[in-house]
Amino acid sequence: MILTVDIGGTLIKTLEWPSEKVRFAINFDEINFEKKKYEQIIFTGGGSQQIIRQYKLKKIVRSTNELHDLGRGGAYLANSEECYVLGVGTGTPLVKIINGKINHIIGTGLGAGTILGLGKLFASDISIEKLNELGEKGDAKKLNITVGEIYENSKELSLSPNLTAGNFAKLSSDINIEDKIAGLMQMVAESLGTLVNVASNSNSLIVIVGGGTFYPLFIRFLRKTLEFYGLKSVVPQKALYANCYGALFNFGIK
C-alpha cells in the first residue's frame, strides 16, 4: 500500500492507494500514520519539506512540483485530458493540462485562506462549519453595489443590472455578520472567476479543486461567475485530494 500526504498552508490531506481511502487534518500529529504499513510514502505541498525535516522522516519521497501534481490530479478526478485546474487553497493557482502536458497559467493570493482568514477577522475564532452556516443565512446584496444601482440604463453598456459593480462598496445600517460572510465568499468567488476568464480559453472546462470546496456558497458563486463568462465547470468527488492523486501518478504509480 502507498500513502500520499499533501501538506498545504492550511490543511493536511492523505490518500491511501489503491484503496483510495482519504482523510484530512489541521495538524500533522493528527495523521498518526504507521510507516511500516506502507511500501512507499510520497509527500507533496508547500509545507512538506519542513514536516519531513521536523519529524526526521526517512525513506520518504517528496514531489518537487506541486503545480504538476495539481494539474494531473485534477484532470484525473474530472476524467478529462484537456482542462484547466483551479486549485482553490490558501491561495489559488490555475494550471492547464493538455494530453499530459501541464503549464502554470496564473495565480493569486485570494483563495480559501482568504475566506477563513477574513472570516476570523469578522467573527473572531470561527470554524469552517460556522462560516458556512453564517454565509448561507447572509445577503451579500446588502454590501455590494450592482451595475443597475449606478447606471439607470445598464443596457447601454450591454451589462446586466444585477452584476456586481463594487464588492463591499455599500454599507447599509442593517448589515450583520451573516451578510459579511456571504459578501466575503461572493467577493473571492467573483474575483477568481474573472481571473480564470481572462487567463483561459473560451469553452474551456474548469476543474475546481482544493480547500475552497469546503464552502458550498462560495462554490455556487464561483460556478455562477464562470457560467456568466461562458465557461463550464466541475467540482469532482474528492476534489480536496487532487494534489495527492497527482503526486501519486507523477511518480509513475497507477
mmCIF file of C-alpha atoms in Angstrom:
data_model
loop_
_atom_site.group_PDB
_atom_site.id
_atom_site.type_symbol
_atom_site.label_atom_id
_atom_site.label_comp_id
_atom_site.label_asym_id
_atom_site.label_seq_id
_atom_site.Cartn_x
_atom_site.Cartn_y
_atom_site.Cartn_z
ATOM 1 C CA MET A 1 0.000 0.000 0.000
ATOM 2 C CA ILE A 2 1.164 3.535 -0.812
ATOM 3 C CA LEU A 3 0.421 6.717 1.147
ATOM 4 C CA THR A 4 0.434 10.216 -0.339
ATOM 5 C CA VAL A 5 0.490 13.200 2.039
ATOM 6 C CA ASP A 6 -0.279 16.750 0.867
ATOM 7 C CA ILE A 7 0.950 19.403 3.317
ATOM 8 C CA GLY A 8 -0.813 22.629 2.375
ATOM 9 C CA GLY A 9 -0.731 26.024 4.006
ATOM 10 C CA THR A 10 -3.950 25.350 5.919
ATOM 11 C CA LEU A 11 -4.821 21.638 5.705
ATOM 12 C CA ILE A 12 -3.082 18.269 5.539
ATOM 13 C CA LYS A 13 -4.593 15.657 3.241
ATOM 14 C CA THR A 14 -3.768 11.958 2.839
ATOM 15 C CA LEU A 15 -4.593 9.330 0.243
ATOM 16 C CA GLU A 16 -4.014 5.586 0.541
ATOM 17 C CA TRP A 17 -3.516 3.699 -2.708
ATOM 18 C CA PRO A 18 -5.024 1.537 -4.123
ATOM 19 C CA SER A 19 -7.858 1.609 -1.556
ATOM 20 C CA GLU A 20 -8.339 5.374 -2.220
ATOM 21 C CA LYS A 21 -9.101 5.959 1.435
ATOM 22 C CA VAL A 22 -8.754 9.675 2.170
ATOM 23 C CA ARG A 23 -8.697 11.917 5.218
ATOM 24 C CA PHE A 24 -7.718 15.437 6.191
ATOM 25 C CA ALA A 25 -6.460 17.144 9.340
ATOM 26 C CA ILE A 26 -5.358 20.537 10.599
ATOM 27 C CA ASN A 27 -2.166 19.335 12.303
ATOM 28 C CA PHE A 28 0.304 16.693 11.159
ATOM 29 C CA ASP A 29 0.169 14.986 14.582
ATOM 30 C CA GLU A 30 -3.473 14.091 13.896
ATOM 31 C CA ILE A 31 -2.443 11.875 10.966
ATOM 32 C CA ASN A 32 -0.647 9.354 13.194
ATOM 33 C CA PHE A 33 0.219 7.021 10.312
ATOM 34 C CA GLU A 34 2.096 3.755 10.722
ATOM 35 C CA LYS A 35 5.163 3.981 8.480
ATOM 36 C CA LYS A 36 5.660 0.203 8.490
ATOM 37 C CA LYS A 37 2.207 -0.222 6.963
ATOM 38 C CA TYR A 38 3.215 1.377 3.645
ATOM 39 C CA GLU A 39 5.555 0.278 0.871
ATOM 40 C CA GLN A 40 6.127 3.913 -0.056
ATOM 41 C CA ILE A 41 5.184 7.341 1.324
ATOM 42 C CA ILE A 42 5.029 10.327 -1.024
ATOM 43 C CA PHE A 43 4.895 13.907 0.230
ATOM 44 C CA THR A 44 3.711 16.938 -1.738
ATOM 45 C CA GLY A 45 2.698 20.500 -0.917
ATOM 46 C CA GLY A 46 4.486 23.639 0.169
ATOM 47 C CA GLY A 47 4.900 22.537 3.773
ATOM 48 C CA SER A 48 6.207 19.037 3.040
ATOM 49 C CA GLN A 49 9.927 19.812 3.290
ATOM 50 C CA GLN A 50 9.520 21.416 6.712
ATOM 51 C CA ILE A 51 7.452 18.479 8.030
ATOM 52 C CA ILE A 52 9.982 15.916 6.760
ATOM 53 C CA ARG A 53 12.796 17.807 8.455
ATOM 54 C CA GLN A 54 10.887 18.496 11.682
ATOM 55 C CA TYR A 55 9.803 14.886 12.214
ATOM 56 C CA LYS A 56 13.064 13.409 10.859
ATOM 57 C CA LEU A 57 11.180 11.221 8.421
ATOM 58 C CA LYS A 58 13.390 8.852 6.451
ATOM 59 C CA LYS A 59 12.800 6.838 3.280
ATOM 60 C CA ILE A 60 10.269 9.440 2.181
ATOM 61 C CA VAL A 61 9.793 10.552 -1.435
ATOM 62 C CA ARG A 62 8.947 14.231 -1.923
ATOM 63 C CA SER A 63 7.350 15.711 -5.017
ATOM 64 C CA THR A 64 9.110 18.908 -6.037
ATOM 65 C CA ASN A 65 6.444 20.293 -8.373
ATOM 66 C CA GLU A 66 3.130 20.789 -6.615
ATOM 67 C CA LEU A 67 1.626 22.556 -9.631
ATOM 68 C CA HIS A 68 2.172 19.477 -11.790
ATOM 69 C CA ASP A 69 0.551 17.394 -9.043
ATOM 70 C CA LEU A 70 -2.419 19.771 -9.041
ATOM 71 C CA GLY A 71 -2.878 19.562 -12.801
ATOM 72 C CA ARG A 72 -2.535 15.817 -13.132
ATOM 73 C CA GLY A 73 -4.686 15.087 -10.097
ATOM 74 C CA GLY A 74 -7.446 17.497 -11.097
ATOM 75 C CA ALA A 75 -7.583 16.159 -14.650
ATOM 76 C CA TYR A 76 -7.733 12.578 -13.354
ATOM 77 C CA LEU A 77 -10.594 13.344 -10.956
ATOM 78 C CA ALA A 78 -12.516 15.102 -13.732
ATOM 79 C CA ASN A 79 -11.724 12.304 -16.215
ATOM 80 C CA SER A 80 -10.518 14.897 -18.704
ATOM 81 C CA GLU A 81 -7.409 15.006 -20.914
ATOM 82 C CA GLU A 82 -7.794 18.727 -21.657
ATOM 83 C CA CYS A 83 -8.863 21.196 -18.994
ATOM 84 C CA TYR A 84 -7.860 23.962 -16.633
ATOM 85 C CA VAL A 85 -7.479 23.068 -12.971
ATOM 86 C CA LEU A 86 -8.220 25.780 -10.415
ATOM 87 C CA GLY A 87 -6.676 24.890 -7.059
ATOM 88 C CA VAL A 88 -8.575 26.966 -4.508
ATOM 89 C CA GLY A 89 -6.341 26.528 -1.486
ATOM 90 C CA THR A 90 -4.616 29.011 0.788
ATOM 91 C CA GLY A 91 -4.083 30.952 -2.443
ATOM 92 C CA THR A 92 -5.216 29.912 -5.916
ATOM 93 C CA PRO A 93 -3.127 28.753 -8.912
ATOM 94 C CA LEU A 94 -4.572 27.965 -12.327
ATOM 95 C CA VAL A 95 -2.884 25.294 -14.433
ATOM 96 C CA LYS A 96 -3.673 23.966 -17.887
ATOM 97 C CA ILE A 97 -3.297 20.346 -18.916
ATOM 98 C CA ILE A 98 -3.436 19.024 -22.479
ATOM 99 C CA ASN A 99 -2.545 15.385 -23.232
ATOM 100 C CA GLY A 100 -0.396 15.116 -20.150
ATOM 101 C CA LYS A 101 1.460 18.416 -20.638
ATOM 102 C CA ILE A 102 0.957 20.801 -17.699
ATOM 103 C CA ASN A 103 1.507 24.566 -17.687
ATOM 104 C CA HIS A 104 1.079 27.058 -14.862
ATOM 105 C CA ILE A 105 -1.042 29.888 -16.255
ATOM 106 C CA ILE A 106 -1.557 32.341 -13.389
ATOM 107 C CA GLY A 107 -2.158 32.556 -9.647
ATOM 108 C CA THR A 108 -3.441 34.850 -6.922
ATOM 109 C CA GLY A 109 -3.230 35.215 -3.153
ATOM 110 C CA LEU A 110 -7.020 35.088 -2.972
ATOM 111 C CA GLY A 111 -8.410 31.683 -2.039
ATOM 112 C CA ALA A 112 -9.902 29.549 0.683
ATOM 113 C CA GLY A 113 -7.325 31.013 3.050
ATOM 114 C CA THR A 114 -8.817 34.461 2.393
ATOM 115 C CA ILE A 115 -12.277 33.228 3.349
ATOM 116 C CA LEU A 116 -11.042 31.614 6.548
ATOM 117 C CA GLY A 117 -8.697 34.473 7.477
ATOM 118 C CA LEU A 118 -11.107 37.347 6.888
ATOM 119 C CA GLY A 119 -13.909 35.227 8.335
ATOM 120 C CA LYS A 120 -11.972 35.041 11.589
ATOM 121 C CA LEU A 121 -11.332 38.772 11.393
ATOM 122 C CA PHE A 122 -15.066 39.375 11.103
ATOM 123 C CA ALA A 123 -16.129 36.798 13.695
ATOM 124 C CA SER A 124 -13.099 36.086 15.901
ATOM 125 C CA ASP A 125 -12.110 32.398 16.202
ATOM 126 C CA ILE A 126 -14.571 30.697 13.844
ATOM 127 C CA SER A 127 -14.728 27.225 12.305
ATOM 128 C CA ILE A 128 -15.316 26.283 8.672
ATOM 129 C CA GLU A 129 -18.672 24.792 9.667
ATOM 130 C CA LYS A 130 -19.746 28.035 11.344
ATOM 131 C CA LEU A 131 -18.603 30.103 8.357
ATOM 132 C CA ASN A 132 -20.826 28.002 6.111
ATOM 133 C CA GLU A 133 -23.760 28.320 8.481
ATOM 134 C CA LEU A 134 -23.436 32.102 8.671
ATOM 135 C CA GLY A 135 -22.844 32.561 4.963
ATOM 136 C CA GLU A 136 -25.947 30.614 3.970
ATOM 137 C CA LYS A 137 -28.054 32.938 6.133
ATOM 138 C CA GLY A 138 -26.471 36.135 4.806
ATOM 139 C CA ASP A 139 -27.367 38.508 1.984
ATOM 140 C CA ALA A 140 -24.387 39.822 0.021
ATOM 141 C CA LYS A 141 -26.616 42.367 -1.739
ATOM 142 C CA LYS A 142 -26.560 44.465 1.423
ATOM 143 C CA LEU A 143 -22.828 45.049 0.890
ATOM 144 C CA ASN A 144 -22.396 45.082 -2.872
ATOM 145 C CA ILE A 145 -23.311 47.820 -5.332
ATOM 146 C CA THR A 146 -24.724 46.496 -8.603
ATOM 147 C CA VAL A 147 -24.388 47.921 -12.097
ATOM 148 C CA GLY A 148 -28.101 48.786 -12.038
ATOM 149 C CA GLU A 149 -27.650 50.891 -8.912
ATOM 150 C CA ILE A 150 -25.096 53.070 -10.691
ATOM 151 C CA TYR A 151 -26.473 53.231 -14.221
ATOM 152 C CA GLU A 152 -30.130 53.998 -14.878
ATOM 153 C CA ASN A 153 -29.876 52.206 -18.201
ATOM 154 C CA SER A 154 -27.269 49.489 -17.890
ATOM 155 C CA LYS A 155 -28.271 48.089 -21.281
ATOM 156 C CA GLU A 156 -26.273 50.900 -22.834
ATOM 157 C CA LEU A 157 -23.214 49.070 -21.515
ATOM 158 C CA SER A 158 -24.570 45.678 -22.603
ATOM 159 C CA LEU A 159 -24.395 44.621 -18.945
ATOM 160 C CA SER A 160 -26.985 43.053 -16.677
ATOM 161 C CA PRO A 161 -28.162 45.442 -13.936
ATOM 162 C CA ASN A 162 -27.652 42.608 -11.416
ATOM 163 C CA LEU A 163 -23.887 42.367 -11.954
ATOM 164 C CA THR A 164 -21.648 43.382 -9.073
ATOM 165 C CA ALA A 165 -20.030 46.759 -9.679
ATOM 166 C CA GLY A 166 -18.386 47.032 -6.259
ATOM 167 C CA ASN A 167 -17.826 44.372 -3.588
ATOM 168 C CA PHE A 168 -18.299 45.669 -0.045
ATOM 169 C CA ALA A 169 -18.930 49.125 -1.545
ATOM 170 C CA LYS A 170 -22.341 49.591 0.062
ATOM 171 C CA LEU A 171 -22.594 49.650 3.836
ATOM 172 C CA SER A 172 -26.190 49.776 4.964
ATOM 173 C CA SER A 173 -27.075 50.102 8.645
ATOM 174 C CA ASP A 174 -28.689 46.673 8.929
ATOM 175 C CA ILE A 175 -25.631 44.624 7.910
ATOM 176 C CA ASN A 176 -24.898 41.662 10.202
ATOM 177 C CA ILE A 177 -22.141 39.057 10.421
ATOM 178 C CA GLU A 178 -24.079 36.667 8.175
ATOM 179 C CA ASP A 179 -24.150 39.292 5.404
ATOM 180 C CA LYS A 180 -20.415 39.951 5.777
ATOM 181 C CA ILE A 181 -19.552 36.260 5.386
ATOM 182 C CA ALA A 182 -21.847 35.910 2.350
ATOM 183 C CA GLY A 183 -20.291 39.044 0.842
ATOM 184 C CA LEU A 184 -16.797 37.720 1.524
ATOM 185 C CA MET A 185 -17.499 34.432 -0.252
ATOM 186 C CA GLN A 186 -19.027 36.242 -3.209
ATOM 187 C CA MET A 187 -16.104 38.677 -3.461
ATOM 188 C CA VAL A 188 -13.491 35.910 -3.557
ATOM 189 C CA ALA A 189 -15.580 33.831 -5.972
ATOM 190 C CA GLU A 190 -16.211 36.664 -8.426
ATOM 191 C CA SER A 191 -12.559 37.710 -8.330
ATOM 192 C CA LEU A 192 -11.362 34.172 -9.062
ATOM 193 C CA GLY A 193 -13.981 33.629 -11.750
ATOM 194 C CA THR A 194 -12.984 36.835 -13.534
ATOM 195 C CA LEU A 195 -9.297 35.920 -13.310
ATOM 196 C CA VAL A 196 -9.984 32.492 -14.819
ATOM 197 C CA ASN A 197 -11.985 34.040 -17.650
ATOM 198 C CA VAL A 198 -9.121 36.357 -18.605
ATOM 199 C CA ALA A 199 -6.488 33.623 -18.336
ATOM 200 C CA SER A 200 -8.285 30.711 -20.044
ATOM 201 C CA ASN A 201 -9.663 29.900 -23.471
ATOM 202 C CA SER A 202 -13.367 30.162 -24.225
ATOM 203 C CA ASN A 203 -15.426 26.968 -23.965
ATOM 204 C CA SER A 204 -12.826 25.503 -21.602
ATOM 205 C CA LEU A 205 -13.610 23.077 -18.814
ATOM 206 C CA ILE A 206 -12.606 24.455 -15.415
ATOM 207 C CA VAL A 207 -11.962 21.791 -12.776
ATOM 208 C CA ILE A 208 -12.350 23.232 -9.280
ATOM 209 C CA VAL A 209 -10.384 21.501 -6.527
ATOM 210 C CA GLY A 210 -8.833 22.296 -3.155
ATOM 211 C CA GLY A 211 -9.970 23.528 0.233
ATOM 212 C CA GLY A 212 -12.380 26.024 -1.304
ATOM 213 C CA THR A 213 -14.713 23.111 -1.986
ATOM 214 C CA PHE A 214 -15.448 23.110 1.756
ATOM 215 C CA TYR A 215 -17.599 26.217 1.187
ATOM 216 C CA PRO A 216 -20.793 25.383 -0.780
ATOM 217 C CA LEU A 217 -21.950 29.021 -1.019
ATOM 218 C CA PHE A 218 -18.565 30.107 -2.332
ATOM 219 C CA ILE A 219 -18.627 27.302 -4.919
ATOM 220 C CA ARG A 220 -22.101 28.359 -6.090
ATOM 221 C CA PHE A 221 -20.912 31.959 -6.512
ATOM 222 C CA LEU A 222 -17.781 30.782 -8.341
ATOM 223 C CA ARG A 223 -19.601 28.487 -10.742
ATOM 224 C CA LYS A 224 -22.215 31.170 -11.412
ATOM 225 C CA THR A 225 -19.432 33.631 -12.293
ATOM 226 C CA LEU A 226 -17.743 31.105 -14.587
ATOM 227 C CA GLU A 227 -21.085 30.361 -16.239
ATOM 228 C CA PHE A 228 -21.619 34.095 -16.830
ATOM 229 C CA TYR A 229 -18.366 34.107 -18.825
ATOM 230 C CA GLY A 230 -19.443 31.044 -20.790
ATOM 231 C CA LEU A 231 -17.104 28.643 -19.010
ATOM 232 C CA LYS A 232 -18.103 25.121 -17.987
ATOM 233 C CA SER A 233 -17.003 23.979 -14.546
ATOM 234 C CA VAL A 234 -17.000 20.822 -12.477
ATOM 235 C CA VAL A 235 -16.231 20.018 -8.845
ATOM 236 C CA PRO A 236 -15.210 16.338 -8.831
ATOM 237 C CA GLN A 237 -15.610 13.983 -5.925
ATOM 238 C CA LYS A 238 -12.546 14.006 -3.674
ATOM 239 C CA ALA A 239 -11.637 17.430 -5.090
ATOM 240 C CA LEU A 240 -9.771 18.189 -1.865
ATOM 241 C CA TYR A 241 -7.262 15.423 -2.655
ATOM 242 C CA ALA A 242 -6.275 16.399 -6.204
ATOM 243 C CA ASN A 243 -2.632 17.014 -5.264
ATOM 244 C CA CYS A 244 -2.425 13.620 -3.570
ATOM 245 C CA TYR A 245 -3.601 11.851 -6.702
ATOM 246 C CA GLY A 246 -1.340 13.941 -8.901
ATOM 247 C CA ALA A 247 1.780 13.255 -6.840
ATOM 248 C CA LEU A 248 0.997 9.555 -6.963
ATOM 249 C CA PHE A 249 0.679 9.464 -10.748
ATOM 250 C CA ASN A 250 3.639 11.773 -11.347
ATOM 251 C CA PHE A 251 5.796 9.139 -9.674
ATOM 252 C CA GLY A 252 4.558 6.596 -12.199
ATOM 253 C CA ILE A 253 2.146 4.776 -9.888
ATOM 254 C CA LYS A 254 -1.143 3.718 -11.463
#
